[in-house]
Coordinates of C-alpha atoms and ligand atoms in Angstrom, one line a residue:
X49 CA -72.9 -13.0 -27.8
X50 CA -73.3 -9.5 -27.6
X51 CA -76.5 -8.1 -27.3
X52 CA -75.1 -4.6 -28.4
X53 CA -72.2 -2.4 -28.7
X54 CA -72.2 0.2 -25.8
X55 CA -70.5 3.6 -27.0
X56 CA -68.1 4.6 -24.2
X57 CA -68.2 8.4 -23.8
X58 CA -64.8 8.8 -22.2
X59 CA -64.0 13.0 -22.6
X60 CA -60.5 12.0 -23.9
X61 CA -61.5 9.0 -26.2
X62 CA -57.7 8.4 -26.7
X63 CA -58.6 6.6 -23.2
X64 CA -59.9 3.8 -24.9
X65 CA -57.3 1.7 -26.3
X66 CA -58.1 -1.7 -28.3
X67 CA -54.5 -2.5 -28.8
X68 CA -51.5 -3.9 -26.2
X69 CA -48.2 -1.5 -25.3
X70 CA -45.2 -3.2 -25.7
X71 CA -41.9 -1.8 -25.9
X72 CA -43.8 1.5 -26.7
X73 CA -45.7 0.6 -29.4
X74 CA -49.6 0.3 -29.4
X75 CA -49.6 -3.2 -31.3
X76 CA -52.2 -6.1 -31.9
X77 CA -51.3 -9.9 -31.9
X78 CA -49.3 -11.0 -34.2
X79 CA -52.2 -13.7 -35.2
X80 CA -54.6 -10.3 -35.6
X81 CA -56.8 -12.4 -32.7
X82 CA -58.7 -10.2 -30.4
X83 CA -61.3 -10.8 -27.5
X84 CA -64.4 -8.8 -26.2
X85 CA -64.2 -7.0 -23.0
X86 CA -67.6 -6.5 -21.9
X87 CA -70.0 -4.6 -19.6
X88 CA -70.9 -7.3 -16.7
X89 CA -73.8 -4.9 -16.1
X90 CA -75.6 -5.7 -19.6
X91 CA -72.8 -7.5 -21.5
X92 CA -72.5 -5.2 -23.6
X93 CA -69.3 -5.2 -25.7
X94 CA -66.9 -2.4 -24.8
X95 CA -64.1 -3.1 -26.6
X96 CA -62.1 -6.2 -28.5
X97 CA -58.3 -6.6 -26.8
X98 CA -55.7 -8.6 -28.6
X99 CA -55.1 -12.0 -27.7
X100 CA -51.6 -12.5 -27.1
X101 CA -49.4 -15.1 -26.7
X102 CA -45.4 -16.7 -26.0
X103 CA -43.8 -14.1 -29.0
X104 CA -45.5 -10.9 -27.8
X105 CA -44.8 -11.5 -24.0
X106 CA -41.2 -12.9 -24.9
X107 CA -41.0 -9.6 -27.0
X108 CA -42.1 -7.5 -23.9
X109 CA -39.7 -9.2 -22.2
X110 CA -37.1 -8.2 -24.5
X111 CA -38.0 -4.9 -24.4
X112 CA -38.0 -4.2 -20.9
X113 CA -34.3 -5.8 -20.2
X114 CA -33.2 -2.9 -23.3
X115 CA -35.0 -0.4 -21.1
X116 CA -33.7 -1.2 -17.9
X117 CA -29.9 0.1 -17.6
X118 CA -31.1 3.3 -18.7
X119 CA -34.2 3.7 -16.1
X120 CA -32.1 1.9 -13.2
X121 CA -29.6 4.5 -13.8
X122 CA -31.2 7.3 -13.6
X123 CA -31.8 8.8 -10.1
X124 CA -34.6 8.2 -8.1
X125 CA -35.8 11.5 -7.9
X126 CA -35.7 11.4 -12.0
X127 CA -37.8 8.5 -12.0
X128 CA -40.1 10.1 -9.4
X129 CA -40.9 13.1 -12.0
X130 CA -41.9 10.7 -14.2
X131 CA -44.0 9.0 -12.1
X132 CA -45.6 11.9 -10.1
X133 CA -46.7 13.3 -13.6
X134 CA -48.2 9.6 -14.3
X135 CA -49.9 10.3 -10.8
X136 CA -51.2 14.1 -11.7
X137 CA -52.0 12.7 -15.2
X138 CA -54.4 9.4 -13.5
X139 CA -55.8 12.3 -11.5
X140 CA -56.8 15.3 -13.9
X141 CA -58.2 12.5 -15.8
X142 CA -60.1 10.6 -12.7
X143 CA -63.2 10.8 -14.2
X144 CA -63.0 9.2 -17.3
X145 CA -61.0 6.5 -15.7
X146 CA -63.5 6.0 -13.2
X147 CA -65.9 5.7 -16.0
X148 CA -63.9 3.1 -17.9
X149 CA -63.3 1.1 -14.7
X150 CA -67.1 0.3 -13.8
X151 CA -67.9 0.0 -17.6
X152 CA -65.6 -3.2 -17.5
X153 CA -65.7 -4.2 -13.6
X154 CA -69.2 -3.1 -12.2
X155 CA -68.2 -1.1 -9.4
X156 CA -70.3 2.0 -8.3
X157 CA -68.5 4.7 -10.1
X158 CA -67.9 6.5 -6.4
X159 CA -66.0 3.3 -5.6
X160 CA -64.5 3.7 -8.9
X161 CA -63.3 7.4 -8.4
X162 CA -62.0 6.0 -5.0
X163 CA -60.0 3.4 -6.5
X164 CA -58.3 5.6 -9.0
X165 CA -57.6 7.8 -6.4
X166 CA -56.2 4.7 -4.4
X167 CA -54.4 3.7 -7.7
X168 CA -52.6 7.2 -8.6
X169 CA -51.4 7.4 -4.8
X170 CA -48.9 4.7 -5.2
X171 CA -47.0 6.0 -7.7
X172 CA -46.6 9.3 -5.6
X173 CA -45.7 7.4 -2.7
X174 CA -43.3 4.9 -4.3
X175 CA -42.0 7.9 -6.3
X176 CA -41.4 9.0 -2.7
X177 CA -40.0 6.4 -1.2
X178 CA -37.4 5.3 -3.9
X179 CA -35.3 8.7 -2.9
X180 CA -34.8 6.9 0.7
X181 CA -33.7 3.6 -0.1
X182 CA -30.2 3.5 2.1
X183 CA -27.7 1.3 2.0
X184 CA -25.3 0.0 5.8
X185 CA -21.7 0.2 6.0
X186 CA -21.3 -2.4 8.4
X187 CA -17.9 -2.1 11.0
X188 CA -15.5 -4.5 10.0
X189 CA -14.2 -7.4 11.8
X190 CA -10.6 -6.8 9.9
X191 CA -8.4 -3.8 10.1
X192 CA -7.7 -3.8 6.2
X193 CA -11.2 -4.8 5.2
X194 CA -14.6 -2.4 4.6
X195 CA -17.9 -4.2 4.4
X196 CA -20.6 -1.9 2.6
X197 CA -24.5 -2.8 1.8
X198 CA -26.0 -1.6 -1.2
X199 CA -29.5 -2.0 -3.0
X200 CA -30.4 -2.3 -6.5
X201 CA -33.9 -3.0 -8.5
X202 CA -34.7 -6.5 -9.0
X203 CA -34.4 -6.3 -12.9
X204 CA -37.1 -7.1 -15.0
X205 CA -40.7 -8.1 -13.5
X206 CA -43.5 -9.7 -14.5
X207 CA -46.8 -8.4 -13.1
X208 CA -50.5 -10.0 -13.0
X209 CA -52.9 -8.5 -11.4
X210 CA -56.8 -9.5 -11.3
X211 CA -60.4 -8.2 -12.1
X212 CA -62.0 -6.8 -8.7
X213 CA -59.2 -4.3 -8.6
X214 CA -58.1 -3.2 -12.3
X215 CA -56.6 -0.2 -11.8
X216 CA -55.4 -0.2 -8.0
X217 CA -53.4 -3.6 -8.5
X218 CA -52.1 -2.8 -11.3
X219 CA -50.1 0.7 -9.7
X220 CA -49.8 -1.6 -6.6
X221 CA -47.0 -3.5 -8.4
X222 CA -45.7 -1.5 -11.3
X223 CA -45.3 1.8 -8.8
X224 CA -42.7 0.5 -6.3
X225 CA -41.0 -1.9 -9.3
X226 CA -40.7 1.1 -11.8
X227 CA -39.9 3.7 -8.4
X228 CA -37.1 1.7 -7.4
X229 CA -35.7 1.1 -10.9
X230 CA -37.3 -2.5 -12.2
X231 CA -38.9 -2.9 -15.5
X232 CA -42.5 -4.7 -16.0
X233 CA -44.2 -6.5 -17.8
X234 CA -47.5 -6.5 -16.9
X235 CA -51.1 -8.7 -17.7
X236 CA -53.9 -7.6 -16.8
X237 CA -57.4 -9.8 -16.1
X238 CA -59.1 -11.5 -19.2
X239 CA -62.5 -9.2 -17.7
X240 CA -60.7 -5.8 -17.0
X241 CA -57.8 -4.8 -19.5
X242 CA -59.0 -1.5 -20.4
X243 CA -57.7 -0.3 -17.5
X244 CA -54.4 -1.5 -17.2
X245 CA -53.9 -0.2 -20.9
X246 CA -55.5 3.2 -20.1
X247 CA -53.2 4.0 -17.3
X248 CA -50.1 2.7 -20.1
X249 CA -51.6 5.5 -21.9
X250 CA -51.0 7.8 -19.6
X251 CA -47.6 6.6 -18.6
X252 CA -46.6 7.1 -22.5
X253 CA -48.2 10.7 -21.9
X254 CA -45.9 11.1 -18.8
X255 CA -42.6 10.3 -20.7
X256 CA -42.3 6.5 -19.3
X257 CA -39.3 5.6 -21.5
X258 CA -40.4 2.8 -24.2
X259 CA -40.1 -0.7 -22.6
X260 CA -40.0 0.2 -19.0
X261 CA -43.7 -0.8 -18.8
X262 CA -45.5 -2.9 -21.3
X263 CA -48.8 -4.5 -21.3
X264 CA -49.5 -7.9 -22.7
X265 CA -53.6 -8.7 -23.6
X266 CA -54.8 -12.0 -23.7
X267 CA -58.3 -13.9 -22.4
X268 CA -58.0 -16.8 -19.6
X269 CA -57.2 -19.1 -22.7
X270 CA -54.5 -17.2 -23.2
X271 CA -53.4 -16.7 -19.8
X272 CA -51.3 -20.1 -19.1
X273 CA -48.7 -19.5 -22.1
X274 CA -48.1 -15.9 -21.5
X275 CA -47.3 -16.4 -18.0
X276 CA -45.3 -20.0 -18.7
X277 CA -43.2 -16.8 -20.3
X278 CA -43.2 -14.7 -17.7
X279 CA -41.9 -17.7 -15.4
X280 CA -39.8 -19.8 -17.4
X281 CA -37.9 -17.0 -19.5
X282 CA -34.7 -16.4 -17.2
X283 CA -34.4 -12.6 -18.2
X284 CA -37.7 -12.4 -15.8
X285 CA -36.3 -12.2 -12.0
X286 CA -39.2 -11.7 -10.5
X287 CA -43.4 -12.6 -10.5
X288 CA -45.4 -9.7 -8.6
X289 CA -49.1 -11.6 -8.9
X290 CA -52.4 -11.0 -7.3
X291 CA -55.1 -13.3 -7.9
X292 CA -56.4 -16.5 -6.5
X293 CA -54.3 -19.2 -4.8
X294 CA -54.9 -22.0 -7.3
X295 CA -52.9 -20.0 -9.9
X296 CA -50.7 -17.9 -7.0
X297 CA -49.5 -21.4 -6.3
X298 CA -49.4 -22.7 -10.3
X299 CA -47.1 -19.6 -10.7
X300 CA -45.1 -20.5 -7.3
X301 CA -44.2 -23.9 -8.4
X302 CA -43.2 -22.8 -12.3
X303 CA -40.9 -19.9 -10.4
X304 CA -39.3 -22.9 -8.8
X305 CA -37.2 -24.1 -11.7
X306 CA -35.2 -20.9 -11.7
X307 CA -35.7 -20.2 -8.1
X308 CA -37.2 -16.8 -9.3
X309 CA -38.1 -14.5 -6.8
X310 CA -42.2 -14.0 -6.0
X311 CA -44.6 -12.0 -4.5
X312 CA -48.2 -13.6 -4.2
X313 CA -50.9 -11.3 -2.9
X314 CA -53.7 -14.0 -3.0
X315 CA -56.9 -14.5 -1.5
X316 CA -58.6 -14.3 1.9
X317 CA -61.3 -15.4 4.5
X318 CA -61.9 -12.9 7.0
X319 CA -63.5 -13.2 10.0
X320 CA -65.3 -10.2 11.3
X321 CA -65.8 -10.1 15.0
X322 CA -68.2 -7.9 17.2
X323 CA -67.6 -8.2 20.9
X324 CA -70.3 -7.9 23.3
X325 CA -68.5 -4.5 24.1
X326 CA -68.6 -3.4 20.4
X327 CA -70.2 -0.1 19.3
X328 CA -73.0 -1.5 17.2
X329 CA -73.3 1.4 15.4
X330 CA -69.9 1.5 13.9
X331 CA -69.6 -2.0 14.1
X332 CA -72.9 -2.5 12.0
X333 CA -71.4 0.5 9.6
X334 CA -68.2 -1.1 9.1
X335 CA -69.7 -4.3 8.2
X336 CA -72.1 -3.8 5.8
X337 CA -69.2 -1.4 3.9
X338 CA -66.5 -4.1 4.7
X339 CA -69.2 -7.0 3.2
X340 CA -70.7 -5.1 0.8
X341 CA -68.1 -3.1 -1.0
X342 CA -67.7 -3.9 -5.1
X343 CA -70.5 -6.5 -4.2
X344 CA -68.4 -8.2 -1.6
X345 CA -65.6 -9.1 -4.4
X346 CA -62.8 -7.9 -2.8
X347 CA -60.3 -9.9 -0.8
X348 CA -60.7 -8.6 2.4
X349 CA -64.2 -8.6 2.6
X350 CA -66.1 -10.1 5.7
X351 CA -66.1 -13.2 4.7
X352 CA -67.0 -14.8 8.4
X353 CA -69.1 -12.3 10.5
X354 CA -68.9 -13.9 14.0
X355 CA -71.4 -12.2 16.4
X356 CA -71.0 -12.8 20.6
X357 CA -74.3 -13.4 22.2
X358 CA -74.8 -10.7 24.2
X359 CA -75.1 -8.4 21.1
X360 CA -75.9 -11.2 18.9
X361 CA -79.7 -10.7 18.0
X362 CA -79.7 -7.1 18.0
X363 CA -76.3 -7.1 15.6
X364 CA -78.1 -9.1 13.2
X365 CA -81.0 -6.9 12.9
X366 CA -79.6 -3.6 12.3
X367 CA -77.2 -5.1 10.0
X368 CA -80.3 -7.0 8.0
X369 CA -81.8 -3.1 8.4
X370 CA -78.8 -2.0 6.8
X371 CA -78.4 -4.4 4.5
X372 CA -81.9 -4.2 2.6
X373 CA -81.7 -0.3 1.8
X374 CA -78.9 -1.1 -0.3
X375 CA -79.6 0.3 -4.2
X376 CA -78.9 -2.8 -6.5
X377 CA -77.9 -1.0 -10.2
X378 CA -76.0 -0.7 -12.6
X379 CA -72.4 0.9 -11.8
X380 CA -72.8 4.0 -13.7
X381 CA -77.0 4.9 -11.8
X382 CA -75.9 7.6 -8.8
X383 CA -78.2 5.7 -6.1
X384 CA -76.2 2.4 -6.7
X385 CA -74.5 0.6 -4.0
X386 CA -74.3 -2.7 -5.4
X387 CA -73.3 -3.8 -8.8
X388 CA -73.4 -6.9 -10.3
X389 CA -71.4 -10.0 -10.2
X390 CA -68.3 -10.3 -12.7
X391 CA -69.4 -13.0 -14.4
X392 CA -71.8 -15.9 -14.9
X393 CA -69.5 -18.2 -13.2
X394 CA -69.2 -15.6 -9.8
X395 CA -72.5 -15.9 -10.0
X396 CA -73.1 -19.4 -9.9
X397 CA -70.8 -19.6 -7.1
X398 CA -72.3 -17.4 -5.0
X399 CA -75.6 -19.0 -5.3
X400 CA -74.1 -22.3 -4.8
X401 CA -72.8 -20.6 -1.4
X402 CA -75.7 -19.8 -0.4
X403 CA -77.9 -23.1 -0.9
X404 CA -75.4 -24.9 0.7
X405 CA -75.3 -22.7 3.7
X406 CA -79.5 -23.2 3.8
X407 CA -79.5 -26.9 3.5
X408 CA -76.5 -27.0 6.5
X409 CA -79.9 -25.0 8.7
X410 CA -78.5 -21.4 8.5
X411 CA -81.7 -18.7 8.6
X412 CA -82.0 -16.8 5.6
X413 CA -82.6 -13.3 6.8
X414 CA -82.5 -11.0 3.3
X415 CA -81.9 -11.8 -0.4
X416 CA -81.0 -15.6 -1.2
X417 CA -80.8 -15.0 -5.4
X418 CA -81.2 -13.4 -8.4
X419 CA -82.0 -9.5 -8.3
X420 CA -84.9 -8.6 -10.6
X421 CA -82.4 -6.8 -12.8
X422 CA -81.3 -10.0 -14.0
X423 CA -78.0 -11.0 -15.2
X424 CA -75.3 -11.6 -12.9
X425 CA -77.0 -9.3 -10.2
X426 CA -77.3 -11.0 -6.9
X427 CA -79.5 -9.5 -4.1
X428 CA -77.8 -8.2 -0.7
X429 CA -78.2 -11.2 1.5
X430 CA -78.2 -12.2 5.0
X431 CA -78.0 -15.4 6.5
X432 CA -77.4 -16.2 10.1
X433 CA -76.7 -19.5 11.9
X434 CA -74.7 -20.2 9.4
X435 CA -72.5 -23.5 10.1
X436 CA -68.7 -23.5 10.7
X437 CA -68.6 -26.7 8.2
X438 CA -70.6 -24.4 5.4
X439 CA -68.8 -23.8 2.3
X440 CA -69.0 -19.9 2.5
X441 CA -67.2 -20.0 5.9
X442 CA -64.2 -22.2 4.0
X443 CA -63.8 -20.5 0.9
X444 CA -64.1 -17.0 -0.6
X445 CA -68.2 -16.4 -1.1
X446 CA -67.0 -13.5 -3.5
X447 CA -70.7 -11.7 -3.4
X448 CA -72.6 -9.9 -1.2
X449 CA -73.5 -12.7 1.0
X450 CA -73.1 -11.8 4.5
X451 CA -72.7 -14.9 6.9
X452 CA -73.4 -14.6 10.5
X453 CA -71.9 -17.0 13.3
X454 CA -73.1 -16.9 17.4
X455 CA -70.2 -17.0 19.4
X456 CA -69.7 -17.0 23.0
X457 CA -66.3 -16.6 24.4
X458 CA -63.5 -14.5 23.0
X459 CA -61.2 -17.6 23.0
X460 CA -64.3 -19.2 20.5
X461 CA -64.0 -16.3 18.4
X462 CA -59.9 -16.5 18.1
X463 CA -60.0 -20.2 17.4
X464 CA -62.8 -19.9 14.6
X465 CA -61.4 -16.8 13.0
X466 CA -58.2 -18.5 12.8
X467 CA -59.6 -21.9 11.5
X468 CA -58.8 -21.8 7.9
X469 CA -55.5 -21.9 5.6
X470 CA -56.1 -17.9 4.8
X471 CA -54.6 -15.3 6.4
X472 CA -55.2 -12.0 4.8
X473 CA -57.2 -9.8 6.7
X474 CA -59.4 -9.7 9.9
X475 CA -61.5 -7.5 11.9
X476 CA -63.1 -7.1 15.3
X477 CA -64.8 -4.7 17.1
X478 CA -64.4 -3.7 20.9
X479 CA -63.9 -0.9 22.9
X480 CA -61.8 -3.0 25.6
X481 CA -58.1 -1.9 25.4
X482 CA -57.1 -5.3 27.0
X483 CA -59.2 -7.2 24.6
X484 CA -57.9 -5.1 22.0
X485 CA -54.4 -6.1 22.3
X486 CA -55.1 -9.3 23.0
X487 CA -57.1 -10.1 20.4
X488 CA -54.6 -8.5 18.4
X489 CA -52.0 -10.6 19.5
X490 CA -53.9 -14.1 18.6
X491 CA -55.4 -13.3 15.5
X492 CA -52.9 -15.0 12.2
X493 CA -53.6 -12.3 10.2
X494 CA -51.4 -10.1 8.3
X495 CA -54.0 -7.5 8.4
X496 CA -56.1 -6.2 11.2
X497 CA -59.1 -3.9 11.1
X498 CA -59.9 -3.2 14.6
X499 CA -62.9 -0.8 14.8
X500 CA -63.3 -0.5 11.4
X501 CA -64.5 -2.1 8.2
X502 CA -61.5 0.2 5.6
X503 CA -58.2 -0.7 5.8
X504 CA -56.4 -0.5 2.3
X505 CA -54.5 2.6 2.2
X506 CA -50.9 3.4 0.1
X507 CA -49.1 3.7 3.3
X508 CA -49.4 1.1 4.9
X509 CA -48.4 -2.8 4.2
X510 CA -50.9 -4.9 2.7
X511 CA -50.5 -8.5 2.2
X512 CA -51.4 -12.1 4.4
X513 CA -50.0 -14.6 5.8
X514 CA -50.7 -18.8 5.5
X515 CA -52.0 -19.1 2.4
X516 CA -52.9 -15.9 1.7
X517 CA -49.4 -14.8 0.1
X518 CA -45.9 -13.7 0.4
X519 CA -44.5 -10.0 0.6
X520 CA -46.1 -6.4 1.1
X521 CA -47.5 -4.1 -1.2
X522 CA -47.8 -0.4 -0.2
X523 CA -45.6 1.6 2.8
X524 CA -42.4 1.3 3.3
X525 CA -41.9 -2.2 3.4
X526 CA -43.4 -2.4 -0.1
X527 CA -40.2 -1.6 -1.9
X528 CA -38.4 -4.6 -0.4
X529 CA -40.3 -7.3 -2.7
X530 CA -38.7 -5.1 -5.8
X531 CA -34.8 -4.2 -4.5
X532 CA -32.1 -7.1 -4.0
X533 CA -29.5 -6.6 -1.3
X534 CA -25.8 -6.3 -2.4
X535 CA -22.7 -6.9 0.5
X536 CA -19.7 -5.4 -0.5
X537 CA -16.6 -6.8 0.7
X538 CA -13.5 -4.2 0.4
X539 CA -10.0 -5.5 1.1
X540 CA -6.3 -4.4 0.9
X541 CA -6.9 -0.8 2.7
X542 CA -3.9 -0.8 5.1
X543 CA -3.8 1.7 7.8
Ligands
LIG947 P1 -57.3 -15.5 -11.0 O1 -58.2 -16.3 -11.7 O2 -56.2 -16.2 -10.2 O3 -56.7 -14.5 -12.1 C1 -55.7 -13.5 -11.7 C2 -54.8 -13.2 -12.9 O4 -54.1 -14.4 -13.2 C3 -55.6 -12.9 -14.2 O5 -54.8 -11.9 -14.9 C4 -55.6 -14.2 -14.9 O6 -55.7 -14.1 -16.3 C5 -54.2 -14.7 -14.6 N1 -54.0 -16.1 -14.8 C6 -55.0 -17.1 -14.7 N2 -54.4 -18.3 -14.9 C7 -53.1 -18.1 -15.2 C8 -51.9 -18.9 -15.4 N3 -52.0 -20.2 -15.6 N4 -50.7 -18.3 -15.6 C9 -50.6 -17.0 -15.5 N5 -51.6 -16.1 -15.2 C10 -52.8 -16.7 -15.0 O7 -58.0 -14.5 -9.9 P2 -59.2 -13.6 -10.2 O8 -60.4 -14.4 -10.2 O9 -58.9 -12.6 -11.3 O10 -59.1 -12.6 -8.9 C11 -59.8 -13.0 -7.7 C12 -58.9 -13.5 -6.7 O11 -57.9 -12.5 -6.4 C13 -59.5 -13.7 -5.4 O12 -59.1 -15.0 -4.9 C14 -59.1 -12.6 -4.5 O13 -59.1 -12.9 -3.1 C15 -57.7 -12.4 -5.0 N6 -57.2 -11.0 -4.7 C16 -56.2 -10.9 -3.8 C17 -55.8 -9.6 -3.4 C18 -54.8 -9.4 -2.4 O14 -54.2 -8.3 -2.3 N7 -54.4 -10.4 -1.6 C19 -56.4 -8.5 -4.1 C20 -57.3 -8.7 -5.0 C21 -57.8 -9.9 -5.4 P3 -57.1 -14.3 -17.0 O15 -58.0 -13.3 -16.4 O16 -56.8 -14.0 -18.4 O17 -57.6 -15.7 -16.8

């Protein structure tokens, strides 16, 4: 239940939208059913969402395969306009979306500027990027023959992106899709649709033709029918989805049926390594940004801090330091570094993380529960020793529980770090070029931080391997998961 209604004072109040977009049109469900989005911080209610279902999503469907001949015609510097105004537009109004973004999510609101900045960079760089898609003409085997290679969008897409990262995932996916001439349909997190629907706003504002990106609402009840849609309808050709691997995989196996292409951007277990020839400073820097960051809800956070024993005690003591001058607050509250949890059920897990990692003998260094603000806010904790076998070093902790490991060897380190079915991201720090590369070279990672804790940026590829997902959002190699290629086979030219 609400405890009370939270009046969002957004300077352009248009920001705010309490309906879906499809085709266009800012509609509600056809049932009139809607759902609260709330403040995690004091659950207050922020909004009510429609809950949709099969007919609106089939309808956004619909609409997106009438939009698409037109927007795959155009050329990509036309759509690039478009979308570089949706990229000026995210940006003149950064603040309000900032504001929006930790009313639903929690986030510090500088993380939240920082994300919208992250967010509105796709689309210029997609924009970019869609002028230089070439095609090959290939040197033919046959003296009246011509063999060509040419690339065309996908079609039309279904996108679902998830709570930690409302606005950043969603441009993540709809940016190099819409760049390179695709159509989405797109469905946001039960916990975080205001932001999905406020950056629809302002791709209406830009002069995004009707269709070319709608936004289906709906809560996790909701969830399994519209994205049986997405998945079973054959009009959809592909499923751009970040989120966790139990329903990354659900989605993988219903995309089967119709061998429907997929991208799966899912979740992670990093190991985060200092070396005994690490620069504890930055090292003990980049970790408690890399572990603490949105309250350590983020995919690539440090999820397995492995410490060698040279540096071992004196690691673990600047980075408790560290750890307990973080500001616990609300999102909104300058000073604040960490927010709280998303939900009642994060929070649960967290704690159930963390008591399991204690009765397993791990040394509990800083925080262990509940912040004195209450509600899902969790205190900055530390615990070292923690045991290989603990649950927080198998699965995502998803808080901002940082686990510490001894190690002694650099060979220990590789084969713990890449003891697990995730693959995402890893880091390690060292100032050794050989180790560096070699490192490197062991780790079964699709992403590598190597002296430092930040590694998402537009330009370069993002994505795992293992379990951690298929395809690459962001850089160059991003617009491959969205463009099929085409061989053209040219005969009867006699010389
Ligand atoms: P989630 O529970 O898998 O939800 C993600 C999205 O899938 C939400 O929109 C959710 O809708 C929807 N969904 C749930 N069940 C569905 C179904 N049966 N069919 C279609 N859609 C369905 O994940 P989350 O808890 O929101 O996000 C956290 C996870 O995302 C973590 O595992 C994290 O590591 C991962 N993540 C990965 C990356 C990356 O780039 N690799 C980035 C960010 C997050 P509802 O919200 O309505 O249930």
């Amino acid at each position: 239940m609400a405890l009370e209604t939270t009046t969002v004072a957004l300077a352009d109040g248009s920001l705010l939208r309490d309906q879906a977009f499809i085709g266009g049109r800012w509609c509600d469900a056809d049932d009139g059913r809607t759902f609260a989005v709330r403040n995690p911080a004091s659950d207050e209610l922020l909004a009510t969402v429609p809950r949709m279902g099969v007919g609106e999503t089939r309808r956004a469907i619909d609409a997106a395969a009438d939009a698409f001949a037109d927007w795959r015609d155009r050329p990509a510097a036309e759509r690039a306009a478009v979308m570089r105004r949706m990229r000026d537009l995210m940006l003149e109004h950064r603040d309000d979306l900032a504001l929006l973004l930790t009313l639903e999510q929690g986030k510090p609101l500088a993380e939240s500027h920082t994300e919208i900045a992250y967010a509105a960079a796709f689309l210029e760089w997609f924009g970019e990027e869609a002028k230089r898609i070439y095609g090959d003409t290939i040197p033919s085997p046959h003296r009246d023959k011509r063999i060509l290679v040419t690339k065309h969008p996908v079609g039309v897409c279904g996108g679902i992106t998830p709570w930690n990262f409302p606005s950043a995932m969603v441009t993540r996916k709809a940016a190099p899709a819409l760049a390179v001439g695709c159509t989405m349909v797109l469905k946001p997190a039960e916990q975080t649709p205001l932001s999905a629907l406020a950056i629809a706003a302002l791709a209406e504002r830009a002069g995004l033709p009707p269709g070319v990106l709608s936004v289906v609402t709906g809560d996790a009840e909701d969830a399994p029918a519209i994205g049986t849609e997405m998945t079973s309808n054959p009009i959809v050709r592909k499923i751009g989805f970040t989120g966790s691997n139990e329903v990354g995989k659900l989605l993988m196996h219903q995309c089967a049926d119709q061998v429907k292409n997929v991208s799966l951007e899912l979740g992670g277990n990093a190991p985060f390594i200092v070396f005994d020839d690490a620069d504890l400073d930055e090292a003990v820097a980049g970790a408690v940004l890399c572990k603490f960051r949105n309250s350590g809800q983020t995919c690539i956070t440090a999820n397995r801090i492995l410490a060698q024993d040279g540096i071992h005690q004196e690691f673990v003591d600047r980075f408790t330091a560290q750890a307990a001058k973080l500001v616990v607050g609300v999102g909104v509250e300058p000073a604040t570094k960490v927010g709280p949890l998303i939900d009642q059920q994060a929070f649960e897990k967290v704690s159930r993380h963390v008591a399991d990692a204690c009765e397993r003998g791990a040394q509990l260094l800083l925080g262990g529960g509940p912040h004195e603000r209450g509600g899902t806010f969790f205190s900055p904790t530390v615990l070292d020793r923690v045991s290989l076998e603990a649950d927080m070093s198998r699965e995502e902790t998803f808080g901002p529980v940082a686990g510490i490991h001894r190690f002694g060897d650099e060979r220990e380190a590789i084969e713990i770090a890449n003891d697990t079915p995730y693959g995402l991201a890893a880091y390690f720090y060292s100032r050794d070029v050989g180790r560096i590369f070699r490192v490197s070279e062991h780790l079964e990672y699709g992403i590598l931080g190597i002296n430092t804790g930040f590694i998402s940026v537009e330009v370069a590829p993002f994505g795992g391997v293992k379990e951690s997902g298929i395809g690459r959002e962001g850089s160059k190699y991003g617009v491959d998961d969205w463009i099929e290629t085409r061989y053209l086979s040219l005969g009867g030219i006699d010389n």
